[in-house]
Amino acid sequence: MQNQNNSGINSATILIHCPDQPGLVAAVTDFINVNGGNIIDLEQYVNRQENEFFMRIKWDVSKFLIPCEKIEDYFRTMYANKYGMTFRIYFDNYTPRMAVFVSKMSHCLFDILGRYTAGEWNVEIPLIISNHEDLRWVAERFGIEYHVLKVNKDNKETVEAEQISLLKEKQIDFVVLARYMQILSDNFIESYPNKIINIHHSFLPAFIGAKPYHAAYERGVKIIGATSHYVTTELDAGPIIEQDITRISHRDSVNDLVRKGQDLEKIVLSRAIKLHIDRRVLVYKNKTILFS
Amino acid sequence: MQNQNNSGINSATILIHCPDQPGLVAAVTDFINVNGGNIIDLEQYVNRQENEFFMRIKWDVSKFLIPCEKIEDYFRTMYANKYGMTFRIYFDNYTPRMAVFVSKMSHCLFDILGRYTAGEWNVEIPLIISNHEDLRWVAERFGIEYHVLKVNKDNKETVEAEQISLLKEKQIDFVVLARYMQILSDNFIESYPNKIINIHHSFLPAFIGAKPYHAAYERGVKIIGATSHYVTTELDAGPIIEQDITRISHRDSVNDLVRKGQDLEKIVLSRAIKLHIDRRVLVYKNKTILFS
Amino acid sequence: MQNQNNSGINSATILIHCPDQPGLVAAVTDFINVNGGNIIDLEQYVNRQENEFFMRIKWDVSKFLIPCEKIEDYFRTMYANKYGMTFRIYFDNYTPRMAVFVSKMSHCLFDILGRYTAGEWNVEIPLIISNHEDLRWVAERFGIEYHVLKVNKDNKETVEAEQISLLKEKQIDFVVLARYMQILSDNFIESYPNKIINIHHSFLPAFIGAKPYHAAYERGVKIIGATSHYVTTELDAGPIIEQDITRISHRDSVNDLVRKGQDLEKIVLSRAIKLHIDRRVLVYKNKTILFS
Amino acid sequence: MQNQNNSGINSATILIHCPDQPGLVAAVTDFINVNGGNIIDLEQYVNRQENEFFMRIKWDVSKFLIPCEKIEDYFRTMYANKYGMTFRIYFDNYTPRMAVFVSKMSHCLFDILGRYTAGEWNVEIPLIISNHEDLRWVAERFGIEYHVLKVNKDNKETVEAEQISLLKEKQIDFVVLARYMQILSDNFIESYPNKIINIHHSFLPAFIGAKPYHAAYERGVKIIGATSHYVTTELDAGPIIEQDITRISHRDSVNDLVRKGQDLEKIVLSRAIKLHIDRRVLVYKNKTILFS
């Protein structure tokens, strides 16, 4: 019999980490099992150097004895407090809401909106914010609100307040910087911890900061990369979610690197977004654990 | 207190598969937990299409209440029979024993013996078998027995009997065909199910059989590959363990493909050997589940 | 002084192949040099197995003594006939015209139109043809004519006649099958030799024909691929322009392969289109020579 | 008729660079053509940003009118001086001589010696130098002289003098640092400009200096790399010859990175050595032009 309290919810996903000790897997799986849940997916990992335990479990809650809105409370009381666990629970009846920040380049935005309209991701995108008018036509073609808030060195605080106001109005859960090209204030970043995904057009930590393709050209590297990471207050130093690379040669000019790099950027960013949407990313000490 | 029966053994690894049903993870982790084991590593996976459950658990047995030699019996009685599980248990105090079959080419053999002498793998290599004298000097430099058993179309049965006799004498657990270039009989293959690892010099299932580099050249592919797989009675059709590729161009002659391919072959074969040695491969319906 | 006859034309590109013999490079470079051309880019390659010579030269024609419209005639008379050369000359004042054939899937079309609108390619796209209405909205958003010509087993000849009529009306130079999913008749294919670019969703020659992702899943490969090739009358056997791959695991269902493969398909197809537009592809005996 | 002066020599290879100007390709190919040479391979490249021209030509000298020992003088007089060319000529009857510097790790040395004994490279290796006894047995198995010269902070000058003396005695053309782990003095480096090939165990310019795998682990990168470059007096900043990468995950400990990285190191270093031996590397302004 379907739990009446959980109607419309099929699965829950929990991400956990805590100091390692014997019995953690058995304890959590037992909690799910004895309450009528069925484990759909479990991945566990222990970082021996840090002695820290990490786990992601997705389970079927259609017959779960505990109503979904009470699971967090029960789990905290009976397990998290006992084992010193940090955890988050997500249910599949909620669709995360994402805002995209762009500047003038369209390649990442097209890739995101192409996937969005094809239904590839479980996400809502109600808002695009830019500091330029250039991509308004793209947003309009896809029927998404587009707000231009021009940033300069004097009005950053005001503009960010407007941005945050829009994010709250649209109930945005996470922000994607799709080549936004502006540096956010610490205050903005700290309002969305591990919820701002950036794409940097280099193989971090190589070529931090501005003009990485120029720097790669100058250094004469044979491979270029792109890196998607959560934004932290230290520039280009946040937890890395995904990276990929492509070969180049001495024949490639800076413009060739830009062109080849754009293919990397859009694919790497989209993979990171998908991992985030699917609740597969856990951040610990500025690194990501990615559950497969 | 260390279990006296398990002295010298630190960890056990179990590979399990069975039809999926609720409670499997909880049951097995509970078995380990209540008997004083501590899970070091757990990976589970359910194939939804086949409705089959797969799991690998490595656990600390130093304080395990059940003596290691009885774990298999207890587990079968209490769990495997109940859930219809197929399973294998391995203990870390046993070093697997590997034989290498070679022909005339040295690149894979050098790679294997380089890793072996550097202590990279937990394996013993007491035996090299060839149908040619060519690589005897390599074996001698590394102090490993080298037997030449020349195969022709008339003596295959006799030669294979001698080969199997040598494998038994040296208590060989698994065989690596490091570019052996001979087709083994069904009888031989069936004596070592999922215990003969081959390297095929193409991206299977493309270019099955002889001269894959010539075939790749003729077809004009832009990428070549290598595939390591368990040998089954159907040629080049066994469960794939590992594959990798490298880019080529129209400039590459067949000889260039051979040379570039050799780098792939040795790396791909060595990765497959390591996965096998580390008990990370489970074969199901001619496919491999690889636990990471 | 700018050659008055060549006003508006900056560069010419010639692709040549012929039986190899001494002096070919010297002869052609001398032709360009003595007539006031300056070589911008030269790449030559000799296939020793076939004893065939291949060359691509791009040169500055702004001060070339021979008017552009006569270069072909002069070159044929003085060089091509003498050396048995097959050659094509292109001028940079002509923008090639491309038609896209689609079915229901949007990922390749979005990728193509994103690049097109961003000005990444030197191409005109005046026409999209489909056998379904599904992607009309995409074409309309980008302001490109979209024609639905429903194909079935009885009307193929009529439909293809209409398609060819549209291609002629729009002065189309080459056709891109962006997951079109229909097999063209030999007659159609032979009307556009080496001018129809297809994307096949496998690492050819593995998994020729329908449902390659299902076949890859069944075989248990660890890597999937995509292949862009010119269409010939033999199914999926035409000259390969570009291939790429991505890693998969036993965890990936057929749907996961489809999703991961779509990223490959669009990138591989777009790379092939760019090579074609840039006049970097020469076809010889069902293989491509790609000038870098 | 074979030129008597060039007996035993089949081909010459010239590497050229100079400021770009019209007519360079035509001039050099004409020189070869009119003197009875036949071009086997020609690759040319112009760096538009630097306005610098680069070319590699390999040609058949068996019927060349100019004796090989005079080609350099003739070419300098008639072309190099005129066009401001820097150039080097190599003949195929000379086998380059290579020394290997090692420390304690064997993986690169095994890979090099495996290829050497298999005849994969056109090179002589008469000398291995180390600061430790550890790999003497490897050198002895392959019958190559092994000299231990222990370096410490006080004796570096003396040891390097002995090393250079050995290099001269053995007529060494270039040195390979196969994980040598010592920093050479500026004086040593400047004695072998673009003739000392190092393998650095990171994706340069990320993680310059000591312990790059530890640094990669700390940063939480998803991909690690290896870089082979010519040694210059600035640490890890010399011209890059080859790079490659492999994927890692949060599951990989520092030891796993070391193990996975070793496979990269040996392959990347060996590719760089082959490019150097084949005279395919031209260094210009701290970058490499690689002729394919």
Coordinates of N, CA and C in Angstrom, one line a residue, chain B residues 131-284:
Chain B
N131 N 55.3 -20.0 -28.0 CA 55.5 -20.9 -29.1 C 56.8 -20.5 -29.9
H132 N 57.6 -19.6 -29.3 CA 58.8 -19.2 -30.0 C 59.9 -19.0 -29.0
E133 N 61.2 -19.1 -29.4 CA 62.3 -18.8 -28.5 C 62.6 -17.3 -28.3
D134 N 62.0 -16.5 -29.1 CA 62.4 -15.1 -29.2 C 62.5 -14.3 -27.9
L135 N 61.6 -14.6 -27.0 CA 61.6 -13.8 -25.8 C 62.2 -14.5 -24.6
R136 N 62.9 -15.6 -24.8 CA 63.6 -16.3 -23.7 C 64.5 -15.4 -22.9
W137 N 65.3 -14.6 -23.7 CA 66.2 -13.7 -23.0 C 65.6 -12.7 -22.0
V138 N 64.4 -12.3 -22.4 CA 63.6 -11.3 -21.5 C 63.3 -12.1 -20.2
A139 N 62.7 -13.3 -20.4 CA 62.3 -14.1 -19.2 C 63.6 -14.3 -18.3
E140 N 64.7 -14.7 -19.0 CA 65.9 -15.0 -18.2 C 66.4 -13.7 -17.4
R141 N 66.3 -12.6 -18.1 CA 66.8 -11.4 -17.4 C 65.9 -11.1 -16.1
F142 N 64.7 -11.5 -16.2 CA 63.8 -11.3 -15.0 C 63.7 -12.5 -14.1
G143 N 64.5 -13.6 -14.5 CA 64.5 -14.8 -13.7 C 63.2 -15.6 -13.6
I144 N 62.5 -15.6 -14.7 CA 61.2 -16.4 -14.7 C 61.3 -17.5 -15.7
E145 N 60.8 -18.7 -15.3 CA 60.8 -19.9 -16.1 C 60.2 -19.6 -17.5
Y146 N 60.8 -20.0 -18.5 CA 60.3 -19.8 -19.9 C 60.2 -21.1 -20.6
H147 N 59.1 -21.5 -21.0 CA 58.9 -22.8 -21.7 C 58.4 -22.5 -23.1
V148 N 59.2 -23.1 -24.1 CA 58.7 -23.0 -25.5 C 58.0 -24.3 -25.9
L149 N 56.8 -24.2 -26.3 CA 56.0 -25.3 -26.7 C 55.4 -24.9 -28.1
K150 N 56.1 -25.4 -29.1 CA 55.7 -25.0 -30.5 C 54.4 -25.6 -30.9
V151 N 53.5 -24.7 -31.3 CA 52.2 -25.2 -31.7 C 52.1 -25.2 -33.2
N152 N 51.6 -26.3 -33.8 CA 51.2 -26.3 -35.2 C 49.8 -26.9 -35.3
K153 N 49.3 -27.0 -36.5 CA 47.9 -27.5 -36.6 C 47.7 -28.9 -36.2
D154 N 48.8 -29.7 -36.2 CA 48.7 -31.1 -35.8 C 48.8 -31.4 -34.4
N155 N 49.6 -30.6 -33.7 CA 49.9 -31.0 -32.3 C 49.2 -30.2 -31.2
K156 N 48.2 -29.4 -31.6 CA 47.6 -28.5 -30.6 C 47.1 -29.2 -29.4
E157 N 46.5 -30.3 -29.5 CA 45.9 -31.0 -28.4 C 47.1 -31.4 -27.4
T158 N 48.1 -32.0 -27.9 CA 49.3 -32.4 -27.1 C 49.9 -31.2 -26.4
V159 N 50.1 -30.1 -27.2 CA 50.7 -28.9 -26.6 C 49.9 -28.3 -25.5
E160 N 48.6 -28.3 -25.8 CA 47.7 -27.7 -24.7 C 47.7 -28.6 -23.5
A161 N 47.8 -29.9 -23.7 CA 47.9 -30.7 -22.5 C 49.1 -30.4 -21.7
E162 N 50.3 -30.2 -22.4 CA 51.5 -29.8 -21.7 C 51.4 -28.5 -21.0
Q163 N 50.7 -27.5 -21.7 CA 50.5 -26.2 -21.1 C 49.7 -26.3 -19.8
I164 N 48.6 -27.0 -19.9 CA 47.7 -27.2 -18.7 C 48.5 -27.9 -17.6
S165 N 49.3 -28.8 -18.0 CA 50.1 -29.5 -17.0 C 51.0 -28.5 -16.3
L166 N 51.7 -27.7 -17.0 CA 52.6 -26.7 -16.4 C 51.8 -25.7 -15.6
L167 N 50.6 -25.3 -16.0 CA 49.8 -24.4 -15.2 C 49.4 -25.0 -13.9
K168 N 49.1 -26.3 -13.9 CA 48.7 -26.9 -12.7 C 49.9 -27.1 -11.8
E169 N 51.0 -27.5 -12.3 CA 52.3 -27.7 -11.6 C 52.6 -26.4 -10.8
K170 N 52.5 -25.3 -11.5 CA 52.8 -24.0 -10.9 C 51.6 -23.3 -10.2
Q171 N 50.5 -24.1 -10.1 CA 49.4 -23.6 -9.3 C 48.9 -22.2 -9.8
I172 N 48.8 -22.1 -11.1 CA 48.4 -20.9 -11.8 C 46.9 -20.6 -11.6
D173 N 46.6 -19.4 -11.2 CA 45.2 -19.0 -11.0 C 44.6 -18.4 -12.3
F174 N 45.4 -17.6 -13.0 CA 44.9 -17.0 -14.3 C 46.0 -16.8 -15.3
V175 N 45.6 -16.7 -16.5 CA 46.5 -16.7 -17.7 C 46.3 -15.4 -18.4
V176 N 47.5 -14.8 -18.8 CA 47.4 -13.6 -19.6 C 48.0 -13.8 -20.9
L177 N 47.2 -13.6 -22.0 CA 47.7 -13.8 -23.3 C 48.3 -12.4 -23.8
A178 N 49.6 -12.3 -23.7 CA 50.2 -11.0 -24.0 C 50.7 -10.9 -25.4
R179 N 49.7 -10.9 -26.4 CA 50.0 -11.0 -27.8 C 50.5 -12.4 -28.1
Y180 N 49.7 -13.5 -27.7 CA 50.1 -14.8 -27.9 C 49.9 -15.3 -29.3
M181 N 48.9 -14.8 -30.0 CA 48.7 -15.0 -31.4 C 48.3 -16.4 -31.8
Q182 N 47.9 -17.2 -30.8 CA 47.4 -18.5 -31.1 C 46.0 -18.6 -30.6
I183 N 45.1 -19.3 -31.3 CA 43.7 -19.5 -30.8 C 43.7 -20.8 -29.9
L184 N 43.2 -20.6 -28.7 CA 43.1 -21.8 -27.8 C 41.9 -22.6 -28.1
S185 N 42.0 -23.9 -27.8 CA 40.8 -24.8 -28.0 C 39.7 -24.5 -27.0
D186 N 38.5 -24.8 -27.4 CA 37.4 -24.7 -26.5 C 37.6 -25.4 -25.2
N187 N 38.3 -26.5 -25.3 CA 38.5 -27.3 -24.1 C 39.4 -26.5 -23.1
F188 N 40.5 -25.9 -23.6 CA 41.4 -25.1 -22.8 C 40.6 -24.0 -22.2
I189 N 39.9 -23.3 -23.0 CA 39.2 -22.1 -22.5 C 38.2 -22.4 -21.4
E190 N 37.5 -23.5 -21.6 CA 36.5 -23.9 -20.6 C 37.1 -24.4 -19.3
S191 N 38.4 -24.7 -19.4 CA 39.1 -25.1 -18.1 C 39.4 -23.9 -17.3
Y192 N 39.5 -22.7 -17.9 CA 39.8 -21.4 -17.2 C 38.8 -20.4 -17.5
P193 N 37.5 -20.6 -17.0 CA 36.4 -19.6 -17.4 C 36.7 -18.3 -16.7
N194 N 36.7 -17.2 -17.4 CA 36.9 -15.9 -16.9 C 38.3 -15.8 -16.2
K195 N 39.2 -16.6 -16.6 CA 40.5 -16.6 -16.0 C 41.6 -16.5 -17.1
I196 N 41.2 -16.3 -18.3 CA 42.2 -16.0 -19.4 C 41.9 -14.6 -19.9
I197 N 42.9 -13.8 -19.8 CA 42.8 -12.4 -20.2 C 43.6 -12.2 -21.5
N198 N 42.9 -11.7 -22.5 CA 43.5 -11.4 -23.8 C 43.6 -9.9 -24.1
I199 N 44.6 -9.5 -24.9 CA 44.6 -8.2 -25.4 C 44.4 -8.3 -26.9
H200 N 43.3 -7.6 -27.4 CA 43.1 -7.6 -28.8 C 43.4 -6.2 -29.4
H201 N 44.1 -6.2 -30.5 CA 44.6 -4.9 -30.9 C 43.6 -4.2 -31.8
S202 N 42.4 -4.1 -31.4 CA 41.4 -3.2 -32.0 C 40.4 -2.8 -31.0
F203 N 39.6 -1.8 -31.4 CA 38.5 -1.4 -30.6 C 37.3 -2.3 -30.9
L204 N 37.3 -3.4 -30.2 CA 36.2 -4.4 -30.4 C 34.8 -3.7 -30.1
P205 N 33.8 -4.1 -30.9 CA 33.7 -5.2 -31.8 C 34.2 -4.9 -33.3
A206 N 34.8 -3.7 -33.5 CA 35.4 -3.5 -34.8 C 36.6 -4.3 -35.0
F207 N 36.8 -4.8 -36.2 CA 38.0 -5.5 -36.6 C 38.4 -6.7 -35.7
I208 N 37.4 -7.6 -35.6 CA 37.6 -8.9 -35.0 C 38.6 -9.7 -35.8
G209 N 39.4 -10.6 -35.2 CA 40.2 -11.5 -35.9 C 41.6 -11.0 -36.3
A210 N 42.1 -11.6 -37.3 CA 43.5 -11.3 -37.6 C 43.7 -9.9 -38.3
K211 N 44.9 -9.3 -38.1 CA 45.3 -8.1 -38.8 C 44.4 -6.9 -38.7
P212 N 44.0 -6.6 -37.4 CA 43.1 -5.5 -37.3 C 43.7 -4.1 -37.7
Y213 N 45.0 -4.0 -37.5 CA 45.6 -2.7 -37.9 C 45.5 -2.5 -39.4
H214 N 45.7 -3.6 -40.2 CA 45.6 -3.5 -41.6 C 44.1 -3.1 -42.0
A215 N 43.2 -3.8 -41.3 CA 41.8 -3.5 -41.5 C 41.4 -2.0 -41.2
A216 N 42.0 -1.6 -40.1 CA 41.7 -0.2 -39.7 C 42.3 0.8 -40.7
Y217 N 43.5 0.5 -41.2 CA 44.1 1.3 -42.2 C 43.2 1.3 -43.5
E218 N 42.7 0.2 -43.9 CA 41.9 0.1 -45.1 C 40.6 0.9 -44.9
R219 N 40.0 0.8 -43.7 CA 38.7 1.5 -43.5 C 38.9 3.0 -43.4
G220 N 40.1 3.4 -43.1 CA 40.3 4.9 -43.0 C 39.8 5.5 -41.7
V221 N 39.8 4.7 -40.6 CA 39.3 5.2 -39.3 C 40.3 6.3 -38.8
K222 N 39.8 7.2 -37.9 CA 40.5 8.3 -37.4 C 41.0 8.0 -36.0
I223 N 40.6 6.9 -35.4 CA 40.9 6.5 -34.1 C 41.1 5.0 -34.1
I224 N 42.2 4.6 -33.4 CA 42.4 3.1 -33.2 C 42.2 2.8 -31.8
G225 N 42.0 1.5 -31.5 CA 41.8 1.1 -30.1 C 42.5 -0.2 -29.7
A226 N 42.4 -0.5 -28.5 CA 42.8 -1.9 -28.0 C 41.8 -2.3 -26.9
T227 N 41.6 -3.6 -26.8 CA 40.5 -4.1 -26.0 C 41.1 -5.3 -25.2
S228 N 40.9 -5.3 -23.9 CA 41.3 -6.5 -23.1 C 40.0 -7.1 -22.6
H229 N 40.0 -8.4 -22.8 CA 38.7 -9.2 -22.5 C 39.0 -10.6 -22.0
Y230 N 38.1 -11.2 -21.3 CA 38.2 -12.6 -21.0 C 37.9 -13.4 -22.2
V231 N 38.7 -14.5 -22.4 CA 38.6 -15.3 -23.5 C 37.4 -16.3 -23.4
T232 N 36.6 -16.3 -24.4 CA 35.5 -17.3 -24.4 C 35.7 -18.1 -25.7
T233 N 34.8 -19.0 -25.9 CA 35.0 -19.9 -27.1 C 34.7 -19.2 -28.4
E234 N 34.0 -18.1 -28.3 CA 33.7 -17.3 -29.5 C 34.8 -16.3 -29.7
L235 N 35.4 -16.3 -30.8 CA 36.6 -15.4 -31.0 C 36.4 -13.9 -30.8
D236 N 37.2 -13.4 -29.9 CA 37.2 -11.9 -29.7 C 35.8 -11.4 -29.2
A237 N 35.0 -12.3 -28.6 CA 33.7 -11.9 -28.3 C 33.4 -12.1 -26.8
G238 N 34.5 -12.3 -26.0 CA 34.3 -12.5 -24.5 C 34.1 -11.1 -23.8
P239 N 33.8 -11.2 -22.5 CA 33.5 -10.0 -21.7 C 34.6 -9.0 -21.7
I240 N 34.3 -7.8 -22.1 CA 35.3 -6.7 -22.2 C 35.6 -6.2 -20.8
I241 N 36.9 -6.1 -20.5 CA 37.3 -5.6 -19.2 C 37.7 -4.1 -19.4
E242 N 38.5 -3.8 -20.4 CA 39.0 -2.4 -20.5 C 39.3 -2.2 -22.0
Q243 N 39.1 -0.9 -22.4 CA 39.4 -0.5 -23.8 C 40.0 0.9 -23.7
D244 N 40.8 1.3 -24.6 CA 41.2 2.6 -24.8 C 41.6 2.9 -26.2
I245 N 41.8 4.2 -26.6 CA 41.9 4.5 -28.0 C 43.0 5.6 -28.1
T246 N 43.5 5.8 -29.4 CA 44.4 6.9 -29.7 C 44.0 7.4 -31.0
R247 N 44.3 8.7 -31.3 CA 44.0 9.3 -32.5 C 45.0 8.9 -33.6
I248 N 44.6 8.7 -34.8 CA 45.6 8.6 -35.9 C 45.1 9.5 -37.0
S249 N 46.0 9.6 -38.1 CA 45.6 10.4 -39.2 C 45.9 9.7 -40.5
H250 N 45.5 10.3 -41.6 CA 45.8 9.7 -42.9 C 47.3 9.5 -43.1
R251 N 48.1 10.3 -42.4 CA 49.5 10.2 -42.5 C 50.1 8.8 -42.0
D252 N 49.3 8.2 -41.2 CA 49.8 7.0 -40.5 C 49.7 5.8 -41.4
S253 N 50.9 5.1 -41.7 CA 50.9 3.9 -42.4 C 50.5 2.8 -41.5
V254 N 50.3 1.6 -42.0 CA 50.0 0.4 -41.2 C 51.1 0.3 -40.1
N255 N 52.4 0.5 -40.4 CA 53.4 0.3 -39.4 C 53.3 1.4 -38.3
D256 N 52.8 2.6 -38.7 CA 52.6 3.6 -37.6 C 51.5 3.1 -36.7
L257 N 50.4 2.5 -37.3 CA 49.3 2.1 -36.5 C 49.8 1.0 -35.5
V258 N 50.6 0.1 -36.0 CA 51.2 -1.0 -35.2 C 51.9 -0.4 -34.0
R259 N 52.8 0.6 -34.3 CA 53.6 1.2 -33.3 C 52.8 2.0 -32.3
K260 N 51.8 2.8 -32.7 CA 51.0 3.6 -31.8 C 50.1 2.6 -31.0
G261 N 49.6 1.5 -31.7 CA 48.8 0.6 -31.1 C 49.5 -0.2 -30.0
Q262 N 50.8 -0.4 -30.1 CA 51.5 -1.2 -29.1 C 51.5 -0.4 -27.7
D263 N 51.5 0.9 -27.8 CA 51.4 1.6 -26.5 C 50.1 1.5 -25.9
L264 N 49.0 1.4 -26.7 CA 47.7 1.2 -26.2 C 47.6 -0.2 -25.6
E265 N 48.1 -1.2 -26.4 CA 47.9 -2.6 -26.0 C 48.5 -2.8 -24.6
K266 N 49.7 -2.4 -24.4 CA 50.3 -2.7 -23.1 C 49.6 -2.0 -21.9
I267 N 49.2 -0.7 -22.1 CA 48.5 0.0 -21.0 C 47.1 -0.6 -20.8
V268 N 46.4 -0.9 -21.8 CA 45.1 -1.5 -21.6 C 45.1 -2.9 -21.0
L269 N 46.1 -3.7 -21.4 CA 46.2 -5.0 -20.9 C 46.6 -4.9 -19.4
S270 N 47.5 -4.0 -19.1 CA 48.0 -3.9 -17.7 C 46.9 -3.4 -16.8
R271 N 46.0 -2.5 -17.3 CA 44.9 -2.1 -16.5 C 43.9 -3.2 -16.2
A272 N 43.7 -4.1 -17.2 CA 42.8 -5.2 -17.0 C 43.4 -6.2 -16.0
I273 N 44.7 -6.4 -16.1 CA 45.3 -7.4 -15.2 C 45.1 -6.8 -13.7
K274 N 45.3 -5.5 -13.6 CA 45.2 -5.0 -12.2 C 43.8 -5.1 -11.7
L275 N 42.8 -4.8 -12.5 CA 41.4 -5.0 -12.1 C 41.1 -6.4 -11.7
H276 N 41.7 -7.4 -12.4 CA 41.5 -8.8 -12.1 C 42.1 -9.1 -10.8
I277 N 43.4 -8.7 -10.6 CA 44.1 -9.0 -9.4 C 43.4 -8.4 -8.2
D278 N 42.9 -7.2 -8.3 CA 42.3 -6.5 -7.2 C 40.8 -7.0 -7.0
R279 N 40.4 -8.1 -7.6 CA 39.1 -8.7 -7.4 C 38.0 -7.6 -7.7
R280 N 38.1 -6.8 -8.8 CA 37.2 -5.8 -9.0 C 36.3 -6.1 -10.2
V281 N 36.4 -7.3 -10.8 CA 35.7 -7.7 -12.0 C 34.7 -8.8 -11.7
L282 N 33.5 -8.6 -12.1 CA 32.4 -9.6 -11.9 C 31.8 -9.8 -13.3
V283 N 31.8 -11.0 -13.8 CA 31.2 -11.3 -15.1 C 29.8 -11.7 -15.0
Y284 N 28.9 -11.2 -15.8 CA 27.5 -11.5 -15.8 C 27.0 -11.4 -17.2

